[in-house]
């Protein structure tokens, strides 16, 4: 304790010197905050002010659907009004108008989350956390990196990974019930948006995927979401831009991702890092917009790393974490008093969030070690001379014995003492509706995004022209058989290899699926069927255009039925390729590994396809079984050659003719059965189905699955330390 006291005294003196008029120029206008609920009133703080407690009155109405959280304004002695401070940020247009939402509150008690191997010295990522979130308020979970912010947020939302275990109690409206679909929303730190859609189109398709009901009802919901997130000026702009047009800035993109969850009109909204990748202006606008959203009655809980002074003043409550330990929970202004009571007052020239993180972020110890013997203009690094481990222990001990911790426990008891109204599910769109929506949306995206299929169409056409001109003028003599076999092999193999151009587009499709599936907006079967149906028109266009060019340039038999089989065979090859790419995109997340694996697989299948060495002559292990049987090149080339040569004949000399089967037998192994080409086509179709079944399994059981922790919670007392 003597060490803690000495360190605290040292830091108190350094903070005072940092903010004293002697060492620095005082500026009463620099540091200002806003109390929750009073956006227009600037407040300035002294170096170590004396705040009085804020009384909070929570009334649960019997038979009602909401909780009234009344906050008694703090005494004017908390702060001094500063008429010279910067003006308050204006609310977005239409901020005064909003659809009221029936409130829901959550409370958690002794919440502990363990993830095996996550921490070096302990598996406890969150340790015995207590807190609550009320309707119409913004509760922020703050802390340095790896402090357990996102884990706590996911635990509250029931989004923990299957490897995590949660202990403790979580109450929703006073009951230990799960939050039904549609009653809450969760916004990931990084969300995947569809750049080729406008904001209104993106939200409308999201509403169609999420909500049951009629189209006109969903349009109203979309307009409400656009208005709530102040996106009216961007509603008809493409999210990702087009050609030389720029897409939406990061701030607007982030608001679009939040608006996607608002189409459900959730009562509780969880947001992981709403200020991620935003500059100071965009961050302030985001927080003012969320403050407006909270004023409609929605309960907001989100994580944040650090914020500016203005943004900090918009928070209602703060949960401060460090290495999983709760260092404070309560009103944002009371947090400053808590640090002052612990011996770490906030300097007047420093942002509160910066000050908090400076005191509890152990990474600053490395800076202290680097700057140990350095000196600044005042003779020492006065702001980095404290051991953060000591500060963390001091703050934790001070909080546990403070009136703030007791007030939190009292509030949790009041919130859980009586059960409130249970949250109701808002229903889901049917799978048939979702398939239709995904198909139509994918068709629209593919038609607008030239990288999806239009570029591939051009490349396939150019490749067909190149191969056709190289092998043109072969004639129909017996000597042309071997060369024509080579032409067919090159066409099938090279066009299959060219499917690598579709990797980025399909990777994006899988990312969009992961984002939507994590919020239960889609499913593996719905996604695969919608993607397949939307890709068929474009792949058929590629197959028929490329086949026509190649077919006539190399002089294949001029019969319509044979041409149609050629087109159908090549179309099946493209579908098999599409399924193979989806398998790779589901296995890997890095485009380098996807392309490397895909090209390697194509090379192995080309080697075992029976052209370089007849299939019967291939070595038995590996090359014949299983490679030659799983290589779709084999069945495609066999079918095309059987389509061309079965039923034809070649003259040998003047009196003898041989069949096309006999002429081809020494160059490539085919069947003499006239129906063999249809069997090969059937095998290709089965491969199309098989690859998509594999993708379904990978998406269903490997990609982004979270365990549901809402079926029951184990108490912390059952956990052995």
XYZ file of C-alpha atoms in Angstrom:
721
model
C 0.000 0.000 0.000
C 2.911 2.342 0.643
C 4.055 1.733 -2.953
C 0.577 2.485 -4.263
C 0.318 5.626 -2.148
C 3.713 6.888 -3.248
C 2.939 6.263 -6.909
C -0.430 7.990 -6.533
C 1.125 11.002 -4.853
C 3.764 11.117 -7.571
C 1.137 11.053 -10.320
C -1.054 13.623 -8.520
C 1.874 16.007 -8.319
C 2.787 15.415 -11.955
C -0.806 16.009 -13.052
C -0.969 19.209 -11.051
C 2.285 20.425 -12.516
C 1.069 19.550 -15.986
C -1.989 21.705 -15.536
C -0.537 24.498 -13.445
C -0.380 28.013 -14.841
C 3.321 28.128 -14.187
C 4.293 25.322 -16.522
C 1.571 25.676 -19.125
C -0.606 28.454 -20.458
C -4.031 28.075 -18.862
C -7.012 27.919 -21.133
C -10.444 27.613 -19.642
C -11.921 27.290 -23.103
C -9.936 24.249 -24.156
C -11.527 21.539 -22.055
C -15.283 21.321 -22.114
C -17.913 18.614 -21.826
C -21.628 18.211 -22.093
C -23.767 16.571 -19.487
C -25.997 13.757 -20.708
C -29.303 15.113 -21.887
C -28.085 18.701 -22.347
C -26.375 18.834 -25.711
C -26.572 22.600 -25.983
C -24.914 23.501 -22.703
C -21.112 23.721 -22.669
C -19.414 22.819 -19.413
C -15.830 23.479 -18.381
C -13.972 21.648 -15.645
C -11.335 22.571 -13.178
C -8.238 20.502 -12.575
C -9.771 18.432 -9.816
C -13.456 19.391 -9.448
C -15.801 18.205 -6.736
C -18.830 16.589 -8.350
C -21.954 15.769 -6.484
C -23.770 12.536 -7.085
C -26.496 12.384 -9.709
C -29.744 10.830 -8.563
C -31.324 8.361 -10.957
C -34.903 7.321 -10.576
C -36.047 4.243 -12.462
C -39.765 3.543 -12.501
C -41.145 0.314 -13.904
C -44.703 0.818 -14.992
C -47.018 -2.076 -14.358
C -48.626 -3.363 -17.496
C -46.520 -0.991 -19.558
C -43.955 -1.664 -22.221
C -41.296 0.752 -21.161
C -39.087 1.902 -18.340
C -38.848 5.557 -17.439
C -35.322 6.569 -16.515
C -35.370 9.973 -14.925
C -32.092 11.694 -14.283
C -32.015 14.438 -11.707
C -29.786 17.213 -12.988
C -26.602 17.673 -11.063
C -26.027 20.738 -9.020
C -24.499 23.717 -10.800
C -21.565 23.315 -8.455
C -20.489 20.339 -10.504
C -19.137 22.680 -13.096
C -18.909 26.253 -14.165
C -20.722 27.515 -17.201
C -18.238 28.906 -19.642
C -19.728 31.413 -22.002
C -16.517 31.583 -23.996
C -16.359 27.874 -24.789
C -16.771 26.470 -28.261
C -20.343 26.241 -29.573
C -22.194 22.972 -29.212
C -22.268 20.777 -32.307
C -25.552 21.145 -34.175
C -27.840 18.160 -34.312
C -28.396 16.602 -37.733
C -31.342 17.810 -39.740
C -34.597 16.444 -38.394
C -33.061 15.537 -35.053
C -36.123 16.647 -33.197
C -38.348 14.120 -34.926
C -38.081 10.413 -34.226
C -40.248 7.354 -33.900
C -40.579 6.405 -30.243
C -39.435 2.913 -29.289
C -40.735 0.993 -26.301
C -37.733 0.726 -24.020
C -35.959 -2.366 -22.764
C -33.257 -2.515 -20.145
C -30.526 -5.037 -19.447
C -28.561 -5.737 -16.280
C -25.664 -8.094 -15.667
C -24.321 -9.376 -12.388
C -21.011 -11.149 -11.684
C -20.547 -11.672 -15.420
C -17.406 -13.673 -16.202
C -16.284 -14.870 -19.625
C -13.521 -17.419 -20.132
C -11.808 -18.277 -23.389
C -9.172 -20.964 -23.189
C -5.765 -19.710 -24.228
C -6.954 -16.143 -24.794
C -4.899 -14.626 -21.980
C -1.342 -15.454 -21.062
C -1.871 -15.803 -17.313
C -5.632 -16.368 -17.085
C -8.452 -17.627 -19.249
C -10.803 -15.020 -17.754
C -11.333 -12.342 -20.377
C -14.062 -10.582 -18.378
C -14.015 -10.878 -14.604
C -17.080 -10.431 -12.378
C -18.528 -7.455 -14.205
C -21.633 -5.670 -12.910
C -23.641 -3.066 -14.779
C -26.849 -2.074 -16.493
C -28.159 -0.155 -19.499
C -31.404 1.813 -19.485
C -33.739 2.924 -22.282
C -32.948 6.272 -23.843
C -29.321 6.202 -22.717
C -25.903 5.470 -24.194
C -23.720 3.096 -22.187
C -20.137 2.898 -23.394
C -17.637 0.130 -22.622
C -14.198 1.709 -22.702
C -10.704 0.383 -22.209
C -7.367 -0.220 -23.914
C -6.769 -2.952 -26.461
C -7.335 -6.511 -25.214
C -9.173 -5.290 -22.130
C -12.293 -7.383 -22.816
C -14.530 -4.659 -24.309
C -15.769 -6.594 -27.345
C -16.026 -9.815 -25.345
C -18.283 -8.166 -22.773
C -20.396 -6.628 -25.533
C -20.762 -9.990 -27.266
C -21.639 -11.656 -23.983
C -24.452 -9.164 -23.402
C -25.744 -9.699 -26.945
C -25.379 -13.491 -26.838
C -22.784 -13.448 -29.637
C -19.863 -15.212 -27.989
C -17.883 -17.740 -29.983
C -18.424 -21.398 -29.270
C -15.041 -21.621 -27.500
C -16.141 -19.057 -24.891
C -18.016 -19.818 -21.698
C -20.046 -17.323 -19.739
C -20.851 -17.395 -16.045
C -23.083 -15.083 -14.085
C -26.508 -13.595 -14.577
C -27.920 -11.532 -17.417
C -31.350 -9.958 -17.123
C -33.515 -8.472 -19.882
C -36.407 -6.441 -18.462
C -35.849 -8.146 -15.135
C -35.990 -11.728 -16.427
C -33.366 -14.265 -17.436
C -34.931 -14.704 -20.829
C -33.293 -14.736 -24.209
C -33.642 -11.775 -26.506
C -35.858 -12.870 -29.397
C -35.144 -12.152 -33.047
C -35.790 -8.544 -33.958
C -35.764 -7.189 -30.403
C -32.088 -6.278 -30.579
C -29.469 -5.414 -33.165
C -25.732 -6.037 -33.264
C -23.293 -4.071 -35.435
C -19.874 -5.604 -35.980
C -16.652 -3.624 -35.879
C -16.103 -4.293 -39.560
C -19.152 -4.840 -41.734
C -19.315 -5.718 -45.408
C -21.468 -3.420 -47.508
C -22.468 -3.851 -51.159
C -20.787 -1.011 -52.991
C -22.776 -1.267 -56.221
C -26.085 -0.543 -54.439
C -27.362 2.808 -53.285
C -27.993 3.378 -49.595
C -31.761 3.121 -50.070
C -31.475 -0.057 -52.173
C -29.120 -1.689 -49.681
C -31.414 -0.982 -46.746
C -34.501 -2.020 -48.698
C -33.028 -5.411 -49.584
C -31.913 -5.803 -45.960
C -35.485 -5.117 -44.836
C -36.814 -7.686 -47.306
C -34.401 -10.286 -45.908
C -35.252 -9.544 -42.287
C -38.906 -8.628 -42.019
C -42.137 -10.332 -43.002
C -44.987 -8.301 -44.413
C -45.723 -6.233 -47.478
C -43.357 -4.185 -49.608
C -44.882 -0.789 -48.832
C -44.494 -1.443 -45.094
C -40.803 -2.155 -45.546
C -40.320 1.034 -47.546
C -41.606 3.010 -44.580
C -39.207 1.170 -42.279
C -36.298 1.935 -44.602
C -37.150 5.629 -44.729
C -37.313 5.710 -40.926
C -33.853 4.113 -40.703
C -32.422 6.580 -43.229
C -33.885 9.476 -41.269
C -32.704 8.096 -37.909
C -29.079 7.896 -39.078
C -29.196 11.254 -40.956
C -28.544 9.641 -44.340
C -31.157 11.521 -46.366
C -28.530 13.362 -48.412
C -26.847 10.066 -49.336
C -29.905 7.862 -49.834
C -29.593 7.695 -53.636
C -25.800 7.535 -53.812
C -23.868 4.344 -54.462
C -22.151 3.056 -51.360
C -18.944 2.091 -53.122
C -19.052 4.523 -56.017
C -18.956 3.657 -59.698
C -16.221 4.152 -62.306
C -14.792 7.589 -61.498
C -17.413 8.420 -58.858
C -16.309 8.281 -55.250
C -18.201 6.168 -52.763
C -19.467 7.186 -49.352
C -16.981 8.439 -46.746
C -16.151 6.176 -43.798
C -18.532 7.989 -41.472
C -21.506 7.522 -43.762
C -20.570 3.889 -44.426
C -20.534 3.256 -40.702
C -23.948 4.855 -40.338
C -25.288 2.681 -43.163
C -24.140 -0.440 -41.306
C -26.003 0.766 -38.210
C -29.083 1.690 -40.246
C -29.203 -1.893 -41.543
C -29.949 -3.060 -38.011
C -32.438 -0.254 -37.437
C -34.827 -1.590 -40.058
C -35.872 -4.117 -37.419
C -36.613 -1.248 -35.028
C -34.720 -2.967 -32.202
C -35.263 -2.028 -28.590
C -31.595 -2.678 -27.727
C -28.714 -1.900 -30.069
C -25.175 -3.204 -29.529
C -22.391 -1.571 -31.563
C -18.771 -2.685 -31.588
C -16.532 0.370 -32.098
C -18.938 2.828 -33.786
C -16.036 5.288 -34.243
C -13.760 2.766 -35.949
C -11.693 4.458 -38.701
C -13.497 7.798 -38.267
C -11.906 11.205 -38.007
C -12.831 13.638 -35.229
C -15.595 15.384 -37.181
C -17.180 12.128 -38.387
C -16.897 10.695 -34.872
C -18.703 13.679 -33.349
C -21.447 13.523 -35.982
C -21.822 9.786 -35.350
C -22.205 10.295 -31.606
C -24.710 13.132 -32.020
C -26.711 10.891 -34.363
C -26.635 8.025 -31.855
C -27.650 10.439 -29.113
C -30.651 11.400 -31.223
C -31.418 7.695 -31.703
C -31.225 7.090 -27.957
C -33.686 9.924 -27.377
C -36.345 7.826 -29.154
C -36.154 5.261 -26.339
C -33.643 2.809 -27.799
C -31.077 1.321 -25.415
C -27.569 1.782 -26.819
C -24.550 -0.201 -25.634
C -21.280 0.105 -27.510
C -17.537 -0.186 -27.133
C -15.004 2.515 -27.764
C -11.252 2.781 -27.502
C -10.941 6.498 -26.892
C -12.763 9.660 -27.821
C -12.468 13.397 -27.989
C -13.671 15.649 -25.196
C -16.860 16.566 -27.038
C -17.722 12.942 -27.776
C -17.030 11.937 -24.182
C -19.553 14.500 -22.972
C -22.350 12.773 -24.893
C -22.042 9.468 -23.011
C -24.494 8.693 -20.227
C -22.649 5.879 -18.495
C -19.223 4.378 -18.814
C -17.905 0.907 -18.025
C -14.129 1.127 -17.752
C -12.218 -2.127 -18.232
C -8.580 -3.103 -17.989
C -7.448 -6.689 -18.512
C -11.011 -7.849 -17.882
C -11.346 -6.037 -14.536
C -14.015 -3.407 -14.016
C -12.332 -0.227 -12.789
C -15.508 1.851 -12.830
C -19.157 1.764 -13.824
C -21.409 4.754 -13.534
C -22.078 8.246 -14.805
C -19.380 9.678 -17.054
C -18.863 12.729 -14.851
C -18.581 10.559 -11.746
C -15.751 8.662 -13.451
C -13.633 11.811 -13.398
C -14.340 12.202 -9.684
C -13.456 8.528 -9.173
C -10.030 9.038 -10.729
C -9.525 12.149 -8.651
C -10.449 10.281 -5.457
C -7.987 7.525 -6.353
C -5.204 10.075 -6.733
C -5.237 10.517 -10.487
C -7.043 13.776 -11.304
C -7.486 14.642 -14.954
C -5.270 17.542 -16.092
C -7.172 20.484 -17.471
C -5.452 20.268 -20.849
C -6.189 16.565 -21.397
C -9.191 14.684 -22.737
C -10.859 12.453 -20.116
C -10.705 9.326 -22.296
C -7.023 9.937 -23.020
C -6.405 10.392 -19.324
C -8.253 7.183 -18.427
C -6.409 5.109 -20.994
C -3.089 6.684 -20.040
C -3.606 5.562 -16.469
C -4.720 1.964 -17.192
C -2.953 1.021 -20.430
C 0.054 -1.142 -19.579
C 1.594 -0.417 -22.979
C 2.649 2.958 -21.588
C 5.157 1.153 -19.355
C 7.272 0.526 -22.437
C 7.193 4.233 -23.217
C 8.276 4.947 -19.664
C 11.211 2.564 -20.074
C 12.237 4.219 -23.334
C 11.939 7.719 -21.895
C 13.429 6.908 -18.517
C 16.548 9.016 -18.912
C 15.123 11.614 -21.275
C 14.095 15.110 -20.358
C 11.617 17.488 -21.851
C 11.531 21.261 -21.678
C 10.391 21.172 -18.056
C 13.106 18.744 -17.039
C 11.130 15.498 -16.975
C 8.370 13.580 -18.679
C 5.808 14.526 -16.100
C 2.935 12.737 -17.844
C 4.553 9.325 -18.196
C 6.216 8.655 -14.845
C 3.619 6.373 -13.267
C 3.512 2.573 -13.121
C 0.201 1.607 -14.771
C -0.033 -1.660 -12.832
C -0.084 0.348 -9.603
C -2.707 2.700 -11.045
C -4.916 -0.222 -12.085
C -4.739 -1.825 -8.633
C -5.456 1.500 -6.980
C -8.440 2.282 -9.193
C -9.878 -1.207 -8.800
C -9.532 -1.154 -5.026
C -10.982 2.340 -4.809
C -13.977 1.399 -6.963
C -14.825 -1.767 -5.042
C -15.028 0.205 -1.797
C -16.741 3.250 -3.293
C -20.335 4.394 -3.177
C -20.448 4.040 -6.989
C -20.087 0.242 -6.809
C -22.729 0.061 -4.082
C -25.046 2.224 -6.186
C -24.622 -0.129 -9.147
C -25.511 -3.158 -7.016
C -28.543 -1.323 -5.632
C -29.692 -0.377 -9.128
C -29.274 -3.967 -10.365
C -31.384 -5.193 -7.446
C -34.101 -2.674 -8.287
C -34.040 -3.606 -11.971
C -34.208 -7.355 -11.306
C -36.551 -7.246 -8.331
C -39.616 -7.140 -10.545
C -40.138 -8.639 -13.965
C -40.983 -6.276 -16.771
C -42.728 -7.006 -20.065
C -41.104 -9.747 -22.101
C -39.653 -8.881 -25.477
C -41.535 -10.225 -28.470
C -40.168 -11.628 -31.697
C -41.009 -9.640 -34.820
C -41.032 -12.614 -37.153
C -38.772 -13.504 -40.052
C -39.080 -13.440 -43.794
C -39.724 -16.880 -45.292
C -36.905 -18.790 -46.974
C -38.696 -18.553 -50.311
C -38.825 -14.769 -49.976
C -35.167 -14.632 -49.006
C -34.139 -16.753 -51.989
C -36.071 -14.469 -54.339
C -34.586 -11.344 -52.734
C -31.011 -12.641 -52.827
C -31.410 -13.753 -56.440
C -32.757 -10.405 -57.578
C -30.190 -8.470 -55.541
C -27.323 -10.544 -56.918
C -28.598 -10.052 -60.476
C -28.652 -6.297 -59.917
C -25.172 -6.281 -58.384
C -23.703 -8.468 -61.128
C -25.206 -6.318 -63.850
C -23.669 -3.170 -62.329
C -20.315 -4.533 -61.205
C -18.156 -5.049 -64.307
C -15.621 -7.120 -62.374
C -18.166 -9.840 -61.658
C -18.958 -11.261 -65.113
C -18.582 -8.566 -67.775
C -14.793 -8.575 -67.516
C -14.800 -12.364 -67.510
C -17.002 -12.357 -70.610
C -14.444 -10.218 -72.441
C -11.548 -12.393 -71.282
C -13.298 -15.618 -72.298
C -14.122 -14.171 -75.709
C -10.511 -13.086 -76.259
C -9.219 -16.492 -75.152
C -11.663 -18.272 -77.476
C -10.528 -16.093 -80.377
C -6.865 -16.781 -79.601
C -7.301 -20.557 -79.342
C -9.595 -20.652 -82.372
C -7.176 -18.746 -84.605
C -4.224 -20.867 -83.486
C -6.072 -24.091 -84.371
C -8.001 -22.785 -87.387
C -7.919 -24.407 -90.839
C -7.585 -27.983 -89.583
C -9.928 -29.549 -92.125
C -11.660 -32.913 -91.576
C -8.993 -35.399 -92.577
C -7.704 -38.184 -90.371
C -4.536 -36.203 -89.674
C -6.537 -33.412 -88.052
C -7.895 -35.615 -85.256
C -4.898 -35.323 -82.918
C -4.636 -31.558 -83.414
C -8.359 -31.074 -82.796
C -8.081 -33.096 -79.575
C -5.340 -30.698 -78.491
C -7.565 -27.723 -79.332
C -10.446 -29.091 -77.228
C -8.105 -29.825 -74.317
C -6.574 -26.349 -74.438
C -10.007 -24.701 -74.624
C -11.434 -26.594 -71.634
C -8.270 -26.311 -69.522
C -7.432 -22.676 -70.181
C -10.984 -21.401 -69.801
C -11.248 -23.310 -66.518
C -7.983 -21.769 -65.364
C -9.281 -18.344 -66.357
C -12.036 -18.703 -63.766
C -9.487 -17.344 -61.276
C -10.694 -13.918 -62.440
C -13.927 -14.552 -60.525
C -12.211 -15.103 -57.155
C -12.529 -11.513 -55.824
C -16.221 -11.331 -56.691
C -17.072 -14.650 -55.036
C -14.926 -13.784 -52.021
C -17.046 -10.692 -51.572
C -20.197 -12.805 -51.866
C -18.980 -15.053 -49.039
C -18.086 -12.023 -46.892
C -21.540 -10.554 -47.412
C -23.052 -13.897 -46.458
C -20.946 -14.024 -43.261
C -22.078 -10.532 -42.306
C -25.752 -11.268 -42.933
C -25.727 -14.747 -41.464
C -24.167 -13.537 -38.190
C -27.279 -11.399 -37.684
C -29.619 -14.165 -38.884
C -30.556 -12.294 -42.054
C -29.597 -15.194 -44.291
C -28.682 -18.882 -44.278
C -26.309 -21.221 -46.077
C -29.000 -22.885 -48.205
C -30.672 -19.564 -49.041
C -27.352 -17.989 -49.983
C -26.204 -20.868 -52.192
C -29.479 -21.193 -54.045
C -29.777 -17.440 -54.573
C -26.175 -17.203 -55.785
C -26.653 -20.133 -58.161
C -29.865 -18.789 -59.681
C -28.409 -15.309 -60.169
C -25.187 -16.584 -61.772
C -26.888 -18.877 -64.319
C -27.837 -16.128 -66.840
C -24.350 -14.627 -66.861
C -22.536 -17.967 -67.039
C -24.805 -19.113 -69.864
C -24.047 -15.891 -71.731
C -20.325 -16.553 -71.319
C -20.673 -20.175 -72.410
C -22.715 -19.526 -75.550
C -20.602 -16.575 -76.752
C -17.261 -18.328 -76.181
C -18.513 -21.638 -77.587
C -19.777 -20.056 -80.802
C -16.425 -18.367 -81.447
C -14.356 -21.473 -80.728
C -16.742 -23.938 -82.404
C -16.695 -22.333 -85.822
C -13.074 -21.161 -85.827
C -11.684 -24.679 -85.437
C -14.286 -26.127 -87.823
C -16.282 -28.610 -85.733
C -19.229 -30.427 -87.326
C -21.859 -27.994 -88.527
C -24.962 -29.417 -86.818
C -27.217 -27.496 -84.444
C -27.723 -30.362 -81.964
C -23.972 -30.879 -81.698
C -23.444 -27.159 -81.156
C -26.058 -27.075 -78.396
C -24.389 -30.001 -76.612
C -21.053 -28.163 -76.820
C -22.614 -25.053 -75.246
C -24.325 -27.106 -72.532
C -21.132 -29.023 -71.747
C -19.097 -25.840 -71.421
C -21.856 -24.252 -69.313
C -21.616 -27.158 -66.867
C -17.839 -26.649 -66.718
C -18.357 -23.035 -65.706
C -20.832 -24.053 -62.990
C -18.377 -26.631 -61.643
C -15.660 -23.967 -61.637
C -17.936 -21.602 -59.747
C -18.566 -24.256 -57.102
C -14.845 -24.999 -56.804
C -14.078 -21.312 -56.233
C -16.796 -21.126 -53.573
C -15.202 -24.095 -51.806
C -11.830 -22.330 -51.764
C -13.386 -19.032 -50.653
C -15.084 -20.857 -47.775
C -11.855 -22.564 -46.727
C -9.553 -19.539 -46.905
C -9.949 -15.860 -46.120
C -6.849 -14.671 -47.959
C -6.991 -14.186 -51.721
C -3.383 -15.349 -52.090
C -4.141 -18.780 -50.628
C -7.385 -19.066 -52.579
C -5.657 -18.398 -55.912
C -2.696 -20.621 -55.034
C -4.919 -23.545 -54.018
C -7.220 -23.080 -56.998
C -4.406 -22.948 -59.566
C -2.709 -25.976 -57.987
C -5.952 -27.958 -58.134
C -6.462 -27.032 -61.796
C -2.903 -28.057 -62.716
C -3.298 -31.450 -61.040
C -6.637 -32.038 -62.784
C -5.175 -31.007 -66.145
C -2.302 -33.490 -65.727
C -4.702 -36.333 -64.909
C -7.327 -35.456 -67.559
C -5.989 -38.066 -70.016
C -4.421 -35.816 -72.633
C -0.737 -35.908 -71.736
C -1.063 -39.619 -71.065
C -4.088 -41.804 -71.803
C -6.153 -42.457 -68.735
C -5.573 -46.243 -68.749
C -1.825 -45.673 -68.820
C -1.703 -43.349 -65.809
C -0.107 -44.709 -62.611
C -2.791 -46.335 -60.467
C -2.266 -44.624 -57.100
C -3.029 -40.906 -56.930
C -3.167 -40.109 -60.659
C -5.814 -42.625 -61.740
C -7.454 -42.998 -58.340
C -8.701 -40.505 -57.330
C -7.398 -37.576 -59.421
C -8.561 -38.674 -62.885
C -12.027 -39.405 -61.500
C -12.488 -36.111 -59.647
C -11.066 -33.994 -62.485
C -14.010 -32.442 -64.288
C -11.725 -31.832 -67.275
C -11.834 -35.570 -67.979
C -15.610 -35.772 -68.346
C -15.907 -32.486 -70.218
C -13.258 -33.383 -72.816
C -14.629 -36.914 -73.219
C -18.132 -35.591 -73.771
C -16.993 -32.994 -76.332
C -14.909 -35.521 -78.284
C -17.693 -38.123 -78.223
C -20.078 -35.414 -79.421
C -17.765 -34.638 -82.356
C -16.462 -38.053 -83.477
C -19.047 -40.702 -82.599
C -21.094 -41.310 -85.744
C -18.417 -39.917 -88.067
C -15.969 -41.791 -90.310
C -12.644 -41.164 -92.042
C -11.312 -42.556 -95.303
C -8.081 -44.523 -95.177
C -6.827 -44.820 -98.698
C -9.395 -45.317 -101.449
C -11.351 -48.367 -100.273
C -11.294 -48.379 -96.452
C -13.091 -46.241 -93.876
C -12.634 -46.154 -90.113
C -15.062 -44.786 -87.543
C -14.395 -41.690 -85.507
C -14.071 -43.856 -82.406
C -11.265 -45.858 -84.006
C -9.522 -42.706 -85.242
C -9.665 -41.166 -81.784
C -8.878 -44.233 -79.720
C -5.108 -43.821 -79.882
C -5.246 -40.067 -79.078
C -7.800 -39.969 -76.273
C -9.835 -42.565 -74.392
C -13.554 -42.329 -75.096
C -16.498 -44.725 -75.036
C -18.018 -46.247 -78.148
C -21.519 -45.937 -76.654
C -23.533 -43.261 -78.436
C -25.112 -42.198 -75.131
C -21.769 -41.841 -73.328
C -21.645 -38.083 -73.856
C -24.852 -37.671 -71.870
C -23.418 -39.739 -69.049
C -20.420 -37.399 -68.952
C -22.792 -34.432 -68.866
C -24.658 -36.057 -65.974
C -21.382 -36.498 -64.086
C -20.651 -32.787 -64.554
C -24.091 -31.915 -63.221
C -23.518 -34.133 -60.183
C -20.215 -32.337 -59.608
C -22.065 -29.021 -59.640
C -24.367 -30.343 -56.919
C -21.514 -31.983 -54.963
C -19.384 -28.848 -54.809
C -22.288 -26.809 -53.529
C -23.055 -29.413 -50.887
C -19.443 -29.098 -49.749
C -19.823 -25.318 -49.648
C -23.032 -25.695 -47.657
C -21.267 -27.865 -45.081
C -18.352 -25.424 -44.834
C -20.606 -22.396 -44.466
C -22.922 -24.133 -42.050
C -20.358 -25.575 -39.657
C -17.090 -23.747 -40.239
C -17.778 -20.099 -41.078
C -18.603 -17.582 -38.352
C -20.785 -19.659 -36.026
C -21.487 -18.340 -32.588
C -22.718 -20.379 -29.673
C -26.024 -19.364 -28.208
C -25.535 -18.502 -24.570
C -29.110 -17.523 -23.980
C -30.445 -21.016 -23.297
C -29.183 -20.892 -19.736
C -26.489 -19.274 -17.640
C -24.277 -20.888 -15.084
C -23.736 -18.978 -11.887
C -20.321 -17.653 -11.038
C -20.281 -19.572 -7.774
C -20.113 -22.829 -9.774
C -16.871 -21.700 -11.332
C -13.628 -22.734 -9.667
C -10.898 -20.155 -9.644
